[in-house]
mmCIF file of C-alpha atoms in Angstrom:
data_model
loop_
_atom_site.group_PDB
_atom_site.id
_atom_site.type_symbol
_atom_site.label_atom_id
_atom_site.label_comp_id
_atom_site.label_asym_id
_atom_site.label_seq_id
_atom_site.Cartn_x
_atom_site.Cartn_y
_atom_site.Cartn_z
ATOM 1 C CA MET A 1 0.000 0.000 0.000
ATOM 2 C CA ILE A 2 1.259 3.471 -0.924
ATOM 3 C CA VAL A 3 -0.190 6.538 0.794
ATOM 4 C CA ILE A 4 0.551 10.162 -0.108
ATOM 5 C CA ASP A 5 0.383 13.042 2.373
ATOM 6 C CA SER A 6 -0.502 15.754 -0.106
ATOM 7 C CA HIS A 7 -0.001 18.679 2.289
ATOM 8 C CA CYS A 8 2.367 19.004 5.249
ATOM 9 C CA HIS A 9 4.854 21.536 6.612
ATOM 10 C CA LEU A 10 8.125 19.715 7.143
ATOM 11 C CA ASP A 11 10.125 22.945 7.465
ATOM 12 C CA PHE A 12 8.309 24.033 10.628
ATOM 13 C CA GLU A 13 10.338 24.054 13.827
ATOM 14 C CA ASP A 14 7.977 21.448 15.329
ATOM 15 C CA PHE A 15 10.003 18.833 13.427
ATOM 16 C CA ASP A 16 13.503 20.195 14.082
ATOM 17 C CA LYS A 17 14.423 17.754 16.850
ATOM 18 C CA ASP A 18 13.284 14.488 15.246
ATOM 19 C CA PHE A 19 12.936 15.157 11.522
ATOM 20 C CA CYS A 20 14.572 11.903 10.387
ATOM 21 C CA SER A 21 12.403 9.895 12.771
ATOM 22 C CA VAL A 22 9.282 11.614 11.435
ATOM 23 C CA ILE A 23 10.172 10.582 7.884
ATOM 24 C CA LYS A 24 11.034 7.050 9.005
ATOM 25 C CA ARG A 25 7.706 6.662 10.835
ATOM 26 C CA ALA A 26 5.854 7.889 7.762
ATOM 27 C CA HIS A 27 7.556 5.306 5.554
ATOM 28 C CA SER A 28 6.912 2.559 8.114
ATOM 29 C CA ASN A 29 3.228 3.448 7.991
ATOM 30 C CA SER A 30 3.061 3.197 4.172
ATOM 31 C CA VAL A 31 3.251 6.989 3.688
ATOM 32 C CA LYS A 32 5.789 6.964 0.880
ATOM 33 C CA GLY A 33 5.144 10.384 -0.666
ATOM 34 C CA LEU A 34 4.852 13.837 0.908
ATOM 35 C CA GLN A 35 4.396 17.349 -0.378
ATOM 36 C CA THR A 36 5.880 19.960 1.953
ATOM 37 C CA ILE A 37 4.116 23.271 1.489
ATOM 38 C CA CYS A 38 5.613 26.735 1.226
ATOM 39 C CA THR A 39 3.985 29.531 3.230
ATOM 40 C CA ARG A 40 6.672 32.234 2.898
ATOM 41 C CA LEU A 41 8.934 32.877 -0.072
ATOM 42 C CA GLU A 42 11.702 33.679 2.418
ATOM 43 C CA GLU A 43 11.541 30.042 3.553
ATOM 44 C CA PHE A 44 11.468 28.516 0.075
ATOM 45 C CA GLU A 45 15.176 27.622 -0.171
ATOM 46 C CA ASN A 46 14.958 25.560 3.013
ATOM 47 C CA ILE A 47 11.775 23.870 1.828
ATOM 48 C CA TRP A 48 13.315 23.093 -1.558
ATOM 49 C CA SER A 49 16.403 21.705 0.161
ATOM 50 C CA ILE A 50 14.208 19.236 2.068
ATOM 51 C CA ALA A 51 12.520 18.124 -1.147
ATOM 52 C CA LYS A 52 15.844 17.650 -2.912
ATOM 53 C CA SER A 53 17.317 15.621 -0.076
ATOM 54 C CA TYR A 54 14.718 12.855 0.229
ATOM 55 C CA LYS A 55 13.101 10.462 -2.205
ATOM 56 C CA GLY A 56 9.343 10.836 -2.281
ATOM 57 C CA ILE A 57 9.270 14.423 -1.013
ATOM 58 C CA TRP A 58 8.194 17.290 -3.239
ATOM 59 C CA CYS A 59 7.382 20.912 -2.471
ATOM 60 C CA SER A 60 5.319 23.901 -3.503
ATOM 61 C CA VAL A 61 6.064 27.611 -3.730
ATOM 62 C CA GLY A 62 3.771 30.332 -2.438
ATOM 63 C CA VAL A 63 2.689 32.774 0.253
ATOM 64 C CA HIS A 64 0.044 31.833 2.815
ATOM 65 C CA PRO A 65 -2.729 34.432 3.199
ATOM 66 C CA HIS A 66 -1.589 35.041 6.793
ATOM 67 C CA ASN A 67 1.791 36.187 5.485
ATOM 68 C CA VAL A 68 0.921 38.368 2.496
ATOM 69 C CA GLU A 69 1.514 41.663 4.290
ATOM 70 C CA GLU A 70 5.167 40.849 4.964
ATOM 71 C CA SER A 71 5.655 39.513 1.414
ATOM 72 C CA SER A 72 3.427 41.877 -0.538
ATOM 73 C CA THR A 73 6.078 42.888 -3.083
ATOM 74 C CA PHE A 74 6.452 39.483 -4.750
ATOM 75 C CA THR A 75 5.557 39.221 -8.420
ATOM 76 C CA ILE A 76 4.041 36.538 -10.628
ATOM 77 C CA ASP A 77 7.488 36.101 -12.179
ATOM 78 C CA ASP A 78 8.977 35.441 -8.735
ATOM 79 C CA ILE A 79 6.585 32.532 -8.250
ATOM 80 C CA VAL A 80 7.054 31.179 -11.780
ATOM 81 C CA THR A 81 10.856 31.332 -11.590
ATOM 82 C CA LEU A 82 10.948 29.277 -8.390
ATOM 83 C CA ALA A 83 8.235 26.918 -9.623
ATOM 84 C CA ASN A 84 10.387 26.000 -12.616
ATOM 85 C CA ARG A 85 12.844 24.231 -10.336
ATOM 86 C CA ASP A 86 12.961 20.477 -10.100
ATOM 87 C CA ARG A 87 10.707 18.922 -7.417
ATOM 88 C CA VAL A 88 8.445 21.982 -7.186
ATOM 89 C CA ILE A 89 5.038 20.589 -8.096
ATOM 90 C CA GLY A 90 2.431 23.094 -6.875
ATOM 91 C CA ILE A 91 1.634 26.783 -6.420
ATOM 92 C CA GLY A 92 0.696 27.889 -2.907
ATOM 93 C CA GLU A 93 -0.592 27.597 -0.430
ATOM 94 C CA THR A 94 -2.596 30.666 -1.246
ATOM 95 C CA GLY A 95 -6.155 31.836 -0.785
ATOM 96 C CA LEU A 96 -8.238 33.781 1.683
ATOM 97 C CA ASP A 97 -8.540 33.567 5.456
ATOM 98 C CA PHE A 98 -11.177 35.942 6.804
ATOM 99 C CA TYR A 99 -11.453 34.028 10.080
ATOM 100 C CA TYR A 100 -8.169 35.182 11.579
ATOM 101 C CA ASP A 101 -7.700 38.249 9.361
ATOM 102 C CA HIS A 102 -3.957 38.253 10.039
ATOM 103 C CA ALA A 103 -3.494 40.296 6.858
ATOM 104 C CA PRO A 104 -5.655 42.946 5.144
ATOM 105 C CA ARG A 105 -8.285 41.343 2.968
ATOM 106 C CA GLY A 106 -7.361 43.442 -0.041
ATOM 107 C CA LEU A 107 -3.784 42.165 0.084
ATOM 108 C CA GLN A 108 -5.012 38.593 0.492
ATOM 109 C CA ILE A 109 -7.142 38.921 -2.627
ATOM 110 C CA GLU A 110 -4.301 40.525 -4.592
ATOM 111 C CA SER A 111 -1.901 37.745 -3.566
ATOM 112 C CA PHE A 112 -4.445 35.041 -4.375
ATOM 113 C CA ILE A 113 -4.913 36.376 -7.903
ATOM 114 C CA LYS A 114 -1.144 36.542 -8.451
ATOM 115 C CA HIS A 115 -0.833 32.881 -7.492
ATOM 116 C CA LEU A 116 -3.679 31.909 -9.808
ATOM 117 C CA ASP A 117 -2.050 33.785 -12.683
ATOM 118 C CA ALA A 118 1.272 32.081 -11.940
ATOM 119 C CA SER A 119 -0.484 28.706 -11.857
ATOM 120 C CA LYS A 120 -1.996 29.288 -15.274
ATOM 121 C CA GLU A 121 1.279 30.555 -16.701
ATOM 122 C CA ILE A 122 3.375 27.582 -15.623
ATOM 123 C CA GLY A 123 0.657 24.908 -15.637
ATOM 124 C CA LEU A 124 1.108 23.707 -12.056
ATOM 125 C CA PRO A 125 -1.908 23.190 -9.776
ATOM 126 C CA VAL A 126 -2.808 25.823 -7.208
ATOM 127 C CA ILE A 127 -3.203 24.828 -3.552
ATOM 128 C CA VAL A 128 -6.069 26.825 -2.044
ATOM 129 C CA HIS A 129 -6.595 27.716 1.614
ATOM 130 C CA THR A 130 -9.993 29.194 2.414
ATOM 131 C CA ARG A 131 -11.605 29.907 5.770
ATOM 132 C CA ASP A 132 -14.708 32.027 6.339
ATOM 133 C CA ALA A 133 -14.275 33.273 2.779
ATOM 134 C CA GLU A 134 -16.018 30.669 0.661
ATOM 135 C CA GLU A 135 -18.114 33.064 -1.419
ATOM 136 C CA GLU A 136 -15.158 35.300 -2.231
ATOM 137 C CA THR A 137 -12.900 32.304 -2.944
ATOM 138 C CA CYS A 138 -15.371 30.763 -5.378
ATOM 139 C CA LYS A 139 -15.968 34.093 -7.115
ATOM 140 C CA ILE A 140 -12.244 34.603 -7.699
ATOM 141 C CA LEU A 141 -11.674 31.008 -8.817
ATOM 142 C CA LYS A 142 -14.568 31.131 -11.278
ATOM 143 C CA SER A 143 -13.348 34.425 -12.693
ATOM 144 C CA SER A 144 -9.832 33.080 -13.094
ATOM 145 C CA CYS A 145 -11.033 29.916 -14.778
ATOM 146 C CA LYS A 146 -12.880 31.985 -17.368
ATOM 147 C CA GLU A 147 -9.607 33.549 -18.400
ATOM 148 C CA GLY A 148 -7.715 30.320 -18.901
ATOM 149 C CA GLU A 149 -7.158 26.760 -17.777
ATOM 150 C CA LEU A 150 -6.709 26.360 -14.035
ATOM 151 C CA LYS A 151 -6.309 23.229 -11.952
ATOM 152 C CA GLY A 152 -5.916 22.813 -8.241
ATOM 153 C CA VAL A 153 -7.104 21.576 -4.878
ATOM 154 C CA ILE A 154 -9.045 22.962 -1.941
ATOM 155 C CA HIS A 155 -6.744 21.850 0.841
ATOM 156 C CA CYS A 156 -7.827 20.859 4.357
ATOM 157 C CA PHE A 157 -11.481 21.014 3.390
ATOM 158 C CA SER A 158 -13.627 22.387 6.198
ATOM 159 C CA GLY A 159 -16.300 24.253 4.256
ATOM 160 C CA GLY A 160 -19.868 23.691 3.231
ATOM 161 C CA SER A 161 -21.528 22.006 0.288
ATOM 162 C CA SER A 162 -21.450 25.201 -1.788
ATOM 163 C CA LEU A 163 -17.636 25.251 -1.650
ATOM 164 C CA ALA A 164 -17.457 21.555 -2.523
ATOM 165 C CA ASP A 165 -19.849 22.061 -5.447
ATOM 166 C CA CYS A 166 -17.827 25.028 -6.694
ATOM 167 C CA ALA A 167 -14.569 23.087 -6.526
ATOM 168 C CA LEU A 168 -15.998 20.086 -8.346
ATOM 169 C CA GLU A 169 -17.601 22.290 -11.007
ATOM 170 C CA LEU A 170 -14.204 23.830 -11.730
ATOM 171 C CA GLY A 171 -12.520 20.436 -11.921
ATOM 172 C CA PHE A 172 -10.662 20.937 -8.652
ATOM 173 C CA TYR A 173 -9.798 18.237 -6.158
ATOM 174 C CA ILE A 174 -10.751 18.271 -2.475
ATOM 175 C CA SER A 175 -8.209 17.286 0.156
ATOM 176 C CA LEU A 176 -9.417 15.877 3.447
ATOM 177 C CA SER A 177 -7.462 16.260 6.672
ATOM 178 C CA GLY A 178 -7.730 14.957 10.226
ATOM 179 C CA ILE A 179 -10.794 17.171 10.656
ATOM 180 C CA VAL A 180 -12.887 14.431 9.038
ATOM 181 C CA THR A 181 -12.141 12.207 12.053
ATOM 182 C CA PHE A 182 -13.308 14.754 14.636
ATOM 183 C CA LYS A 183 -16.499 14.012 16.555
ATOM 184 C CA ASN A 184 -18.011 17.417 15.742
ATOM 185 C CA ALA A 185 -17.288 17.217 11.997
ATOM 186 C CA SER A 186 -20.399 15.312 10.894
ATOM 187 C CA ASN A 187 -21.031 17.902 8.155
ATOM 188 C CA ILE A 188 -17.586 17.257 6.645
ATOM 189 C CA ARG A 189 -18.176 13.498 6.723
ATOM 190 C CA GLU A 190 -21.545 13.967 5.038
ATOM 191 C CA ILE A 191 -19.955 16.001 2.236
ATOM 192 C CA CYS A 192 -17.126 13.489 1.963
ATOM 193 C CA SER A 193 -19.648 10.695 1.437
ATOM 194 C CA SER A 194 -20.912 12.409 -1.707
ATOM 195 C CA LEU A 195 -17.568 13.373 -3.240
ATOM 196 C CA PRO A 196 -16.495 11.605 -6.428
ATOM 197 C CA LEU A 197 -13.710 9.156 -5.636
ATOM 198 C CA GLU A 198 -11.593 10.537 -8.460
ATOM 199 C CA ARG A 199 -11.447 13.997 -6.842
ATOM 200 C CA ILE A 200 -10.313 13.097 -3.303
ATOM 201 C CA LEU A 201 -6.882 13.619 -1.748
ATOM 202 C CA VAL A 202 -5.785 13.129 1.867
ATOM 203 C CA GLU A 203 -3.378 15.217 3.918
ATOM 204 C CA THR A 204 -2.207 15.934 7.435
ATOM 205 C CA ASP A 205 -1.520 19.692 7.283
ATOM 206 C CA SER A 206 0.976 18.662 9.956
ATOM 207 C CA PRO A 207 2.052 19.750 12.480
ATOM 208 C CA TYR A 208 -1.587 20.859 12.849
ATOM 209 C CA LEU A 209 -4.916 19.021 13.113
ATOM 210 C CA ALA A 210 -3.826 15.593 14.299
ATOM 211 C CA PRO A 211 -6.580 13.051 13.579
ATOM 212 C CA VAL A 212 -8.274 10.892 16.166
ATOM 213 C CA PRO A 213 -6.767 8.985 18.041
ATOM 214 C CA HIS A 214 -3.835 11.432 18.078
ATOM 215 C CA ARG A 215 -5.892 14.591 18.491
ATOM 216 C CA GLY A 216 -4.228 17.115 20.774
ATOM 217 C CA LYS A 217 -0.729 15.936 19.859
ATOM 218 C CA ARG A 218 1.673 17.218 17.239
ATOM 219 C CA ASN A 219 0.507 15.924 13.884
ATOM 220 C CA GLU A 220 2.924 14.195 11.518
ATOM 221 C CA PRO A 221 2.719 12.551 8.067
ATOM 222 C CA ALA A 222 2.444 9.001 9.452
ATOM 223 C CA TYR A 223 -0.974 9.894 10.867
ATOM 224 C CA VAL A 224 -2.547 10.528 7.446
ATOM 225 C CA THR A 225 -3.535 6.853 7.405
ATOM 226 C CA GLU A 226 -6.069 7.557 10.169
ATOM 227 C CA THR A 227 -7.788 10.060 7.884
ATOM 228 C CA LEU A 228 -7.570 7.586 5.018
ATOM 229 C CA LYS A 229 -9.331 4.901 7.072
ATOM 230 C CA ILE A 230 -12.290 7.156 7.875
ATOM 231 C CA VAL A 231 -12.612 8.331 4.271
ATOM 232 C CA ALA A 232 -12.555 4.700 3.120
ATOM 233 C CA GLU A 233 -15.332 3.832 5.588
ATOM 234 C CA LEU A 234 -17.421 6.743 4.361
ATOM 235 C CA LYS A 235 -16.995 5.563 0.763
ATOM 236 C CA ASN A 236 -17.652 1.907 1.666
ATOM 237 C CA ILE A 237 -14.359 0.626 0.296
ATOM 238 C CA THR A 238 -11.221 -0.815 1.888
ATOM 239 C CA THR A 239 -8.395 1.324 3.171
ATOM 240 C CA GLU A 240 -6.109 -0.246 0.561
ATOM 241 C CA GLU A 241 -8.512 0.699 -2.234
ATOM 242 C CA MET A 242 -8.774 4.249 -0.910
ATOM 243 C CA ALA A 243 -4.981 4.486 -0.716
ATOM 244 C CA SER A 244 -4.671 3.426 -4.339
ATOM 245 C CA ILE A 245 -7.331 5.917 -5.449
ATOM 246 C CA THR A 246 -5.929 8.906 -3.562
ATOM 247 C CA THR A 247 -2.379 8.092 -4.697
ATOM 248 C CA ASP A 248 -3.502 7.935 -8.329
ATOM 249 C CA ASN A 249 -5.388 11.208 -7.832
ATOM 250 C CA PHE A 250 -2.300 12.882 -6.389
ATOM 251 C CA PHE A 251 -0.123 11.995 -9.351
ATOM 252 C CA ARG A 252 -2.858 12.955 -11.801
ATOM 253 C CA LEU A 253 -3.174 16.430 -10.280
ATOM 254 C CA PHE A 254 0.483 17.010 -9.371
ATOM 255 C CA SER A 255 1.710 15.573 -12.647
ATOM 256 C CA LYS A 256 5.212 17.032 -12.289
ATOM 257 C CA ALA A 257 5.765 14.509 -9.487
ATOM 258 C CA SER A 258 6.541 10.923 -10.434
ATOM 259 C CA VAL A 259 5.577 7.694 -8.720
ATOM 260 C CA GLU A 260 8.994 6.428 -9.796
ATOM 261 C CA ASP A 261 10.530 8.785 -7.257
ATOM 262 C CA ILE A 262 9.196 6.952 -4.217
ATOM 263 C CA ASP A 263 10.581 3.945 -2.380
ATOM 264 C CA LYS A 264 7.958 1.251 -2.773
#
């Protein structure tokens, strides 16, 4: 069985003390592929170094909506230039977060559009973060899709059916995190039950959002199998079948990555 953690943050200091053990535990738990996500361009070189140093690890390039104020001067060309490097397979994470409002909404929107334009220019999928901004996110995505081909994923899905419908209509994928295992997430499980199998990814978003039975602890890529098990139950298939489906989906969306690059 091969499992892919489509979204984690391996550069975060939470993993500084036991990084090699984290990777080893992931591999021991069938998690053979990981995408470590960029949230600040200033951190990209470190993130890229991680991806270059390990088989089965790829990375993205982008600015998280929380961080757009400190990185507001970046250009589309800046993103595209970095995205042309080997092992960079996605654009983001980007999007809108109106829940925390750590950055002005106007700057978040401006940054989001830059990432979408970069995604279309280079042909890599965009990784979308959205919280308390579903209507605005869908409006921007639909507008961008009108102007040219766009592919991507709504990561760490925690929204409503309207966001899921929008994503599916645009041909996007939906990535499910440990949230789907939480007792109070019955609405997410209900939406998951209706998602097309060919549009589902799984992720940890580690070090955040550890799934049950690890909730409250530091999350890590090995735990993505707990999310996979619940998604498989909701879709009435085996965990092994769900692993195969989500792995195929990952490589279909992030086509710059290769299954040949992982240790099977």
